[in-house]
Amino acid sequence: DAGITQSPRHKVTETGTPVTLRCHQTENHRYMYWYRQDPGHGLRLIHYSYGVKDTDKGEVSDGYSVSRSKTEDFLLTLESATSSQTSVYFCAISDGDSYGYTFGSGTRLTVV
Amino acid sequence: KNQVEQSPQSLIILEGKNCTLQCNYTVSPFSNLRWYKQDTGRGPVSLTIMTFSENTKSNGRYTATLDADTKQSSLHITASQLSDSASYICVGSGGSYIPTFGRGTSLIVHP
């Protein structure tokens, strides 16, 4: 997707290990979001950022932390991965609600 | 609490046929409603956006309608193609930078 990349695209990890997912944008958008998508639940907001070092929790933030030290990067960390965190994770960027939201291609995370 | 409900949950149609997907929203304050298309294994991509003052918007074979009084939107797909097989997600926004997502309608187009 134009201007936004997620890494890695796929990851398998063991229960209890830390995992960090990266979202990188080249659009200089102010807002960045992390969602998880599971069958039957749709997209659920984990954390979001409204500026460098400005972040807040979403509806499913337990077990996740984020950091944004630069405008272009938004990191999602699972401190100690659990099987319930097996999911597809999407990053999104926006320059304000009127401009819409652009999504990355997703990271498929499997916790075994 | 803001909510977006979509129906049906899934839909199977034959290639060339038309179909309509529904979205009911409770988003307050309300500023706009978007429809996204999500192909398998990809991120959602925006199809249409409508503000509260607009009641129809087209993007090729996709036509979205909005009734701000009843808080309903629909996405009509004309002359469906195999490439229309995807999940279609309705998203309501307004007043903040946190949109409200529906769970999506899974559309399968058979040849």
PDB file of C-alpha atoms in Angstrom:
ATOM      1  CA  ASP A   1       0.000   0.000   0.000  1.00  0.00           C
ATOM      2  CA  ALA A   2       1.230   3.413  -0.937  1.00  0.00           C
ATOM      3  CA  GLY A   3       3.183   5.177   1.796  1.00  0.00           C
ATOM      4  CA  ILE A   4       2.734   2.605   4.548  1.00  0.00           C
ATOM      5  CA  THR A   5       4.593  -0.624   5.170  1.00  0.00           C
ATOM      6  CA  GLN A   6       4.347  -3.211   7.898  1.00  0.00           C
ATOM      7  CA  SER A   7       7.026  -5.631   8.981  1.00  0.00           C
ATOM      8  CA  PRO A   8       7.263  -8.499   9.268  1.00  0.00           C
ATOM      9  CA  ARG A   9       4.463  -9.787   7.039  1.00  0.00           C
ATOM     10  CA  HIS A  10       4.375 -13.123   8.783  1.00  0.00           C
ATOM     11  CA  LYS A  11       5.711 -14.276  12.117  1.00  0.00           C
ATOM     12  CA  VAL A  12       5.475 -17.414  14.222  1.00  0.00           C
ATOM     13  CA  THR A  13       6.550 -17.112  17.824  1.00  0.00           C
ATOM     14  CA  GLU A  14       6.355 -19.090  21.019  1.00  0.00           C
ATOM     15  CA  THR A  15       4.161 -18.333  23.987  1.00  0.00           C
ATOM     16  CA  GLY A  16       5.855 -16.055  26.475  1.00  0.00           C
ATOM     17  CA  THR A  17       8.284 -14.431  24.062  1.00  0.00           C
ATOM     18  CA  PRO A  18       8.286 -10.696  23.306  1.00  0.00           C
ATOM     19  CA  VAL A  19       7.288  -9.613  19.805  1.00  0.00           C
ATOM     20  CA  THR A  20       7.525  -6.232  18.111  1.00  0.00           C
ATOM     21  CA  LEU A  21       5.670  -5.289  14.951  1.00  0.00           C
ATOM     22  CA  ARG A  22       6.660  -2.236  12.981  1.00  0.00           C
ATOM     23  CA  CYS A  23       4.615   0.229  10.974  1.00  0.00           C
ATOM     24  CA  HIS A  24       6.446   2.728   8.792  1.00  0.00           C
ATOM     25  CA  GLN A  25       4.877   5.583   6.833  1.00  0.00           C
ATOM     26  CA  THR A  26       6.260   8.027   4.319  1.00  0.00           C
ATOM     27  CA  GLU A  27       3.154  10.263   4.214  1.00  0.00           C
ATOM     28  CA  ASN A  28       3.954  12.391   7.274  1.00  0.00           C
ATOM     29  CA  HIS A  29       0.450  11.724   8.607  1.00  0.00           C
ATOM     30  CA  ARG A  30      -0.265  12.723  12.177  1.00  0.00           C
ATOM     31  CA  TYR A  31      -2.391   9.766  13.241  1.00  0.00           C
ATOM     32  CA  MET A  32      -1.339   6.123  13.339  1.00  0.00           C
ATOM     33  CA  TYR A  33      -3.328   3.126  14.514  1.00  0.00           C
ATOM     34  CA  TRP A  34      -2.873  -0.536  15.317  1.00  0.00           C
ATOM     35  CA  TYR A  35      -5.808  -2.892  14.784  1.00  0.00           C
ATOM     36  CA  ARG A  36      -6.238  -6.604  15.086  1.00  0.00           C
ATOM     37  CA  GLN A  37      -8.627  -8.524  12.892  1.00  0.00           C
ATOM     38  CA  ASP A  38     -10.157 -11.825  13.909  1.00  0.00           C
ATOM     39  CA  PRO A  39     -12.971 -13.849  12.354  1.00  0.00           C
ATOM     40  CA  GLY A  40     -16.324 -12.668  13.629  1.00  0.00           C
ATOM     41  CA  HIS A  41     -14.902  -9.544  15.249  1.00  0.00           C
ATOM     42  CA  GLY A  42     -13.849  -7.309  12.439  1.00  0.00           C
ATOM     43  CA  LEU A  43     -11.192  -4.674  13.039  1.00  0.00           C
ATOM     44  CA  ARG A  44     -10.623  -3.799  16.689  1.00  0.00           C
ATOM     45  CA  LEU A  45      -8.488  -0.897  17.826  1.00  0.00           C
ATOM     46  CA  ILE A  46      -5.497  -1.787  20.006  1.00  0.00           C
ATOM     47  CA  HIS A  47      -3.659   1.520  20.376  1.00  0.00           C
ATOM     48  CA  TYR A  48      -3.394   4.734  18.451  1.00  0.00           C
ATOM     49  CA  SER A  49      -1.111   7.743  18.245  1.00  0.00           C
ATOM     50  CA  TYR A  50      -1.966  11.382  17.595  1.00  0.00           C
ATOM     51  CA  GLY A  51       1.615  12.594  17.460  1.00  0.00           C
ATOM     52  CA  VAL A  52       5.191  11.777  18.380  1.00  0.00           C
ATOM     53  CA  LYS A  53       5.199  10.287  21.866  1.00  0.00           C
ATOM     54  CA  ASP A  54       1.424  10.813  22.105  1.00  0.00           C
ATOM     55  CA  THR A  55      -0.419   7.511  22.304  1.00  0.00           C
ATOM     56  CA  ASP A  56      -3.597   6.161  23.826  1.00  0.00           C
ATOM     57  CA  LYS A  57      -5.376   2.864  24.375  1.00  0.00           C
ATOM     58  CA  GLY A  58      -8.048   1.355  22.219  1.00  0.00           C
ATOM     59  CA  GLU A  59     -10.691  -1.189  23.077  1.00  0.00           C
ATOM     60  CA  VAL A  60      -8.390  -4.251  23.191  1.00  0.00           C
ATOM     61  CA  SER A  61      -5.136  -2.863  24.599  1.00  0.00           C
ATOM     62  CA  ASP A  62      -4.448  -5.410  27.345  1.00  0.00           C
ATOM     63  CA  GLY A  63      -1.163  -7.211  26.723  1.00  0.00           C
ATOM     64  CA  TYR A  64       0.038  -4.660  24.163  1.00  0.00           C
ATOM     65  CA  SER A  65       2.197  -1.563  24.327  1.00  0.00           C
ATOM     66  CA  VAL A  66       3.190   0.954  21.665  1.00  0.00           C
ATOM     67  CA  SER A  67       5.808   3.566  21.017  1.00  0.00           C
ATOM     68  CA  ARG A  68       6.172   6.391  18.559  1.00  0.00           C
ATOM     69  CA  SER A  69       9.516   8.144  18.754  1.00  0.00           C
ATOM     70  CA  LYS A  70       9.370   9.462  15.188  1.00  0.00           C
ATOM     71  CA  THR A  71       6.494  10.598  13.006  1.00  0.00           C
ATOM     72  CA  GLU A  72       7.098   7.808  10.538  1.00  0.00           C
ATOM     73  CA  ASP A  73       7.331   4.817  12.876  1.00  0.00           C
ATOM     74  CA  PHE A  74       4.757   3.237  15.177  1.00  0.00           C
ATOM     75  CA  LEU A  75       5.784   0.086  17.007  1.00  0.00           C
ATOM     76  CA  LEU A  76       3.460  -2.473  18.585  1.00  0.00           C
ATOM     77  CA  THR A  77       4.961  -4.728  21.260  1.00  0.00           C
ATOM     78  CA  LEU A  78       3.569  -7.861  22.800  1.00  0.00           C
ATOM     79  CA  GLU A  79       5.564  -8.116  25.994  1.00  0.00           C
ATOM     80  CA  SER A  80       4.804 -11.800  26.520  1.00  0.00           C
ATOM     81  CA  ALA A  81       2.902 -13.320  23.622  1.00  0.00           C
ATOM     82  CA  THR A  82      -0.103 -15.547  24.318  1.00  0.00           C
ATOM     83  CA  SER A  83      -2.078 -17.806  21.999  1.00  0.00           C
ATOM     84  CA  SER A  84      -5.034 -15.390  22.212  1.00  0.00           C
ATOM     85  CA  GLN A  85      -2.875 -12.836  20.426  1.00  0.00           C
ATOM     86  CA  THR A  86      -2.712 -14.970  17.312  1.00  0.00           C
ATOM     87  CA  SER A  87      -4.281 -12.653  14.774  1.00  0.00           C
ATOM     88  CA  VAL A  88      -3.761 -10.458  11.755  1.00  0.00           C
ATOM     89  CA  TYR A  89      -2.511  -7.025  12.726  1.00  0.00           C
ATOM     90  CA  PHE A  90      -3.110  -3.952  10.600  1.00  0.00           C
ATOM     91  CA  CYS A  91      -1.559  -0.546  10.876  1.00  0.00           C
ATOM     92  CA  ALA A  92      -3.418   2.488   9.536  1.00  0.00           C
ATOM     93  CA  ILE A  93      -2.501   6.118   9.012  1.00  0.00           C
ATOM     94  CA  SER A  94      -4.572   9.255   8.700  1.00  0.00           C
ATOM     95  CA  ASP A  95      -4.102  12.981   8.439  1.00  0.00           C
ATOM     96  CA  GLY A  96      -7.509  13.643   9.948  1.00  0.00           C
ATOM     97  CA  ASP A  97     -10.940  12.098   9.662  1.00  0.00           C
ATOM     98  CA  SER A  98     -11.847  14.083   6.545  1.00  0.00           C
ATOM     99  CA  TYR A  99      -8.901  12.581   4.679  1.00  0.00           C
ATOM    100  CA  GLY A 100      -9.664   8.954   5.395  1.00  0.00           C
ATOM    101  CA  TYR A 101      -7.539   6.077   6.537  1.00  0.00           C
ATOM    102  CA  THR A 102      -4.873   4.136   4.665  1.00  0.00           C
ATOM    103  CA  PHE A 103      -4.098   0.615   5.782  1.00  0.00           C
ATOM    104  CA  GLY A 104      -0.960  -1.446   5.567  1.00  0.00           C
ATOM    105  CA  SER A 105      -0.929  -4.966   4.150  1.00  0.00           C
ATOM    106  CA  GLY A 106      -1.047  -6.591   7.563  1.00  0.00           C
ATOM    107  CA  THR A 107       1.112  -8.862   9.704  1.00  0.00           C
ATOM    108  CA  ARG A 108      -0.058 -12.393  10.330  1.00  0.00           C
ATOM    109  CA  LEU A 109       1.121 -13.398  13.798  1.00  0.00           C
ATOM    110  CA  THR A 110       0.877 -16.938  15.090  1.00  0.00           C
ATOM    111  CA  VAL A 111       1.664 -17.686  18.735  1.00  0.00           C
ATOM    112  CA  VAL A 112       2.304 -21.375  19.387  1.00  0.00           C
TER     113      VAL A 112
ATOM    114  CA  LYS B   1     -21.457   3.860  22.454  1.00  0.00           C
ATOM    115  CA  ASN B   2     -20.961   4.218  18.714  1.00  0.00           C
ATOM    116  CA  GLN B   3     -21.938   1.170  16.681  1.00  0.00           C
ATOM    117  CA  VAL B   4     -22.014   0.048  13.066  1.00  0.00           C
ATOM    118  CA  GLU B   5     -24.028  -3.022  12.127  1.00  0.00           C
ATOM    119  CA  GLN B   6     -23.758  -4.685   8.732  1.00  0.00           C
ATOM    120  CA  SER B   7     -25.952  -7.198   6.970  1.00  0.00           C
ATOM    121  CA  PRO B   8     -25.875  -9.760   5.655  1.00  0.00           C
ATOM    122  CA  GLN B   9     -22.833 -11.299   7.296  1.00  0.00           C
ATOM    123  CA  SER B  10     -22.113 -13.202   4.096  1.00  0.00           C
ATOM    124  CA  LEU B  11     -23.511 -13.323   0.594  1.00  0.00           C
ATOM    125  CA  ILE B  12     -23.020 -15.588  -2.412  1.00  0.00           C
ATOM    126  CA  ILE B  13     -24.044 -14.429  -5.871  1.00  0.00           C
ATOM    127  CA  LEU B  14     -23.447 -15.418  -9.475  1.00  0.00           C
ATOM    128  CA  GLU B  15     -21.172 -13.416 -11.694  1.00  0.00           C
ATOM    129  CA  GLY B  16     -23.027 -10.684 -13.541  1.00  0.00           C
ATOM    130  CA  LYS B  17     -25.719 -10.288 -10.900  1.00  0.00           C
ATOM    131  CA  ASN B  18     -26.310  -7.207  -8.778  1.00  0.00           C
ATOM    132  CA  CYS B  19     -26.284  -7.118  -4.999  1.00  0.00           C
ATOM    133  CA  THR B  20     -26.841  -4.687  -2.143  1.00  0.00           C
ATOM    134  CA  LEU B  21     -25.095  -4.627   1.205  1.00  0.00           C
ATOM    135  CA  GLN B  22     -26.573  -2.850   4.206  1.00  0.00           C
ATOM    136  CA  CYS B  23     -25.135  -0.767   7.033  1.00  0.00           C
ATOM    137  CA  ASN B  24     -26.915   0.719  10.045  1.00  0.00           C
ATOM    138  CA  TYR B  25     -24.936   3.134  12.132  1.00  0.00           C
ATOM    139  CA  THR B  26     -25.209   4.847  15.467  1.00  0.00           C
ATOM    140  CA  VAL B  27     -22.369   7.355  15.460  1.00  0.00           C
ATOM    141  CA  SER B  28     -22.671  10.612  17.307  1.00  0.00           C
ATOM    142  CA  PRO B  29     -21.667  13.165  16.366  1.00  0.00           C
ATOM    143  CA  PHE B  30     -21.673  12.026  12.752  1.00  0.00           C
ATOM    144  CA  SER B  31     -19.594  13.509   9.953  1.00  0.00           C
ATOM    145  CA  ASN B  32     -19.031  10.861   7.321  1.00  0.00           C
ATOM    146  CA  LEU B  33     -19.496   7.244   6.330  1.00  0.00           C
ATOM    147  CA  ARG B  34     -17.083   5.173   4.274  1.00  0.00           C
ATOM    148  CA  TRP B  35     -17.187   1.828   2.569  1.00  0.00           C
ATOM    149  CA  TYR B  36     -13.995  -0.184   2.315  1.00  0.00           C
ATOM    150  CA  LYS B  37     -13.181  -3.268   0.267  1.00  0.00           C
ATOM    151  CA  GLN B  38     -10.825  -5.830   1.760  1.00  0.00           C
ATOM    152  CA  ASP B  39      -9.414  -8.545  -0.467  1.00  0.00           C
ATOM    153  CA  THR B  40      -8.224 -11.737   1.200  1.00  0.00           C
ATOM    154  CA  GLY B  41      -4.801 -11.224   2.744  1.00  0.00           C
ATOM    155  CA  ARG B  42      -4.779  -7.479   2.122  1.00  0.00           C
ATOM    156  CA  GLY B  43      -5.592  -4.338   4.040  1.00  0.00           C
ATOM    157  CA  PRO B  44      -8.905  -2.498   3.525  1.00  0.00           C
ATOM    158  CA  VAL B  45      -9.057  -0.015   0.667  1.00  0.00           C
ATOM    159  CA  SER B  46     -11.488   2.900   0.542  1.00  0.00           C
ATOM    160  CA  LEU B  47     -14.330   2.704  -2.011  1.00  0.00           C
ATOM    161  CA  THR B  48     -16.536   5.669  -1.175  1.00  0.00           C
ATOM    162  CA  ILE B  49     -16.992   8.413   1.377  1.00  0.00           C
ATOM    163  CA  MET B  50     -20.181  10.339   2.064  1.00  0.00           C
ATOM    164  CA  THR B  51     -20.790  13.231   4.423  1.00  0.00           C
ATOM    165  CA  PHE B  52     -24.101  13.701   6.178  1.00  0.00           C
ATOM    166  CA  SER B  53     -25.250  16.069   3.409  1.00  0.00           C
ATOM    167  CA  GLU B  54     -24.672  13.576   0.597  1.00  0.00           C
ATOM    168  CA  ASN B  55     -27.081  10.766  -0.192  1.00  0.00           C
ATOM    169  CA  THR B  56     -25.323   8.947  -3.021  1.00  0.00           C
ATOM    170  CA  LYS B  57     -21.800   8.417  -4.277  1.00  0.00           C
ATOM    171  CA  SER B  58     -20.555   6.226  -7.100  1.00  0.00           C
ATOM    172  CA  ASN B  59     -17.214   4.616  -7.829  1.00  0.00           C
ATOM    173  CA  GLY B  60     -17.462   2.642 -11.043  1.00  0.00           C
ATOM    174  CA  ARG B  61     -19.819  -0.276 -10.486  1.00  0.00           C
ATOM    175  CA  TYR B  62     -20.106   0.575  -6.784  1.00  0.00           C
ATOM    176  CA  THR B  63     -22.829   2.958  -5.638  1.00  0.00           C
ATOM    177  CA  ALA B  64     -23.243   3.918  -2.010  1.00  0.00           C
ATOM    178  CA  THR B  65     -26.303   5.602  -0.554  1.00  0.00           C
ATOM    179  CA  LEU B  66     -26.787   7.338   2.750  1.00  0.00           C
ATOM    180  CA  ASP B  67     -29.962   8.193   4.628  1.00  0.00           C
ATOM    181  CA  ALA B  68     -28.930  10.395   7.542  1.00  0.00           C
ATOM    182  CA  ASP B  69     -32.465  10.401   8.966  1.00  0.00           C
ATOM    183  CA  THR B  70     -32.707   6.639   9.356  1.00  0.00           C
ATOM    184  CA  LYS B  71     -28.948   6.259   9.845  1.00  0.00           C
ATOM    185  CA  GLN B  72     -28.697   3.683   7.110  1.00  0.00           C
ATOM    186  CA  SER B  73     -26.313   3.189   4.232  1.00  0.00           C
ATOM    187  CA  SER B  74     -26.171   0.696   1.419  1.00  0.00           C
ATOM    188  CA  LEU B  75     -23.552  -0.378  -1.079  1.00  0.00           C
ATOM    189  CA  HIS B  76     -24.899  -1.548  -4.419  1.00  0.00           C
ATOM    190  CA  ILE B  77     -22.673  -3.546  -6.738  1.00  0.00           C
ATOM    191  CA  THR B  78     -23.733  -3.692 -10.347  1.00  0.00           C
ATOM    192  CA  ALA B  79     -22.888  -6.498 -12.775  1.00  0.00           C
ATOM    193  CA  SER B  80     -20.686  -8.312 -10.288  1.00  0.00           C
ATOM    194  CA  GLN B  81     -17.310  -9.710 -11.294  1.00  0.00           C
ATOM    195  CA  LEU B  82     -15.186 -12.446  -9.779  1.00  0.00           C
ATOM    196  CA  SER B  83     -12.821  -9.748  -8.524  1.00  0.00           C
ATOM    197  CA  ASP B  84     -15.625  -8.336  -6.376  1.00  0.00           C
ATOM    198  CA  SER B  85     -15.212 -11.324  -4.046  1.00  0.00           C
ATOM    199  CA  ALA B  86     -14.030  -9.662  -0.854  1.00  0.00           C
ATOM    200  CA  SER B  87     -15.121  -8.358   2.506  1.00  0.00           C
ATOM    201  CA  TYR B  88     -16.912  -4.994   2.486  1.00  0.00           C
ATOM    202  CA  ILE B  89     -16.600  -2.892   5.600  1.00  0.00           C
ATOM    203  CA  CYS B  90     -18.761   0.063   6.602  1.00  0.00           C
ATOM    204  CA  VAL B  91     -17.082   2.741   8.733  1.00  0.00           C
ATOM    205  CA  GLY B  92     -18.713   5.651  10.537  1.00  0.00           C
ATOM    206  CA  SER B  93     -16.812   8.717  11.724  1.00  0.00           C
ATOM    207  CA  GLY B  94     -17.465  11.996  13.451  1.00  0.00           C
ATOM    208  CA  GLY B  95     -16.134  14.281  16.069  1.00  0.00           C
ATOM    209  CA  SER B  96     -12.936  12.396  16.762  1.00  0.00           C
ATOM    210  CA  TYR B  97     -10.156  10.633  14.941  1.00  0.00           C
ATOM    211  CA  ILE B  98     -11.341   7.197  16.044  1.00  0.00           C
ATOM    212  CA  PRO B  99     -13.621   5.653  13.398  1.00  0.00           C
ATOM    213  CA  THR B 100     -16.210   2.969  14.166  1.00  0.00           C
ATOM    214  CA  PHE B 101     -15.934  -0.155  12.044  1.00  0.00           C
ATOM    215  CA  GLY B 102     -18.609  -2.649  11.159  1.00  0.00           C
ATOM    216  CA  ARG B 103     -17.709  -6.342  11.135  1.00  0.00           C
ATOM    217  CA  GLY B 104     -18.034  -6.522   7.369  1.00  0.00           C
ATOM    218  CA  THR B 105     -20.003  -8.486   4.790  1.00  0.00           C
ATOM    219  CA  SER B 106     -18.193 -11.317   3.047  1.00  0.00           C
ATOM    220  CA  LEU B 107     -19.153 -11.427  -0.626  1.00  0.00           C
ATOM    221  CA  ILE B 108     -18.408 -14.427  -2.822  1.00  0.00           C
ATOM    222  CA  VAL B 109     -19.022 -14.161  -6.547  1.00  0.00           C
ATOM    223  CA  HIS B 110     -19.284 -17.497  -8.338  1.00  0.00           C
ATOM    224  CA  PRO B 111     -18.725 -17.935 -12.075  1.00  0.00           C
TER     225      PRO B 111
END
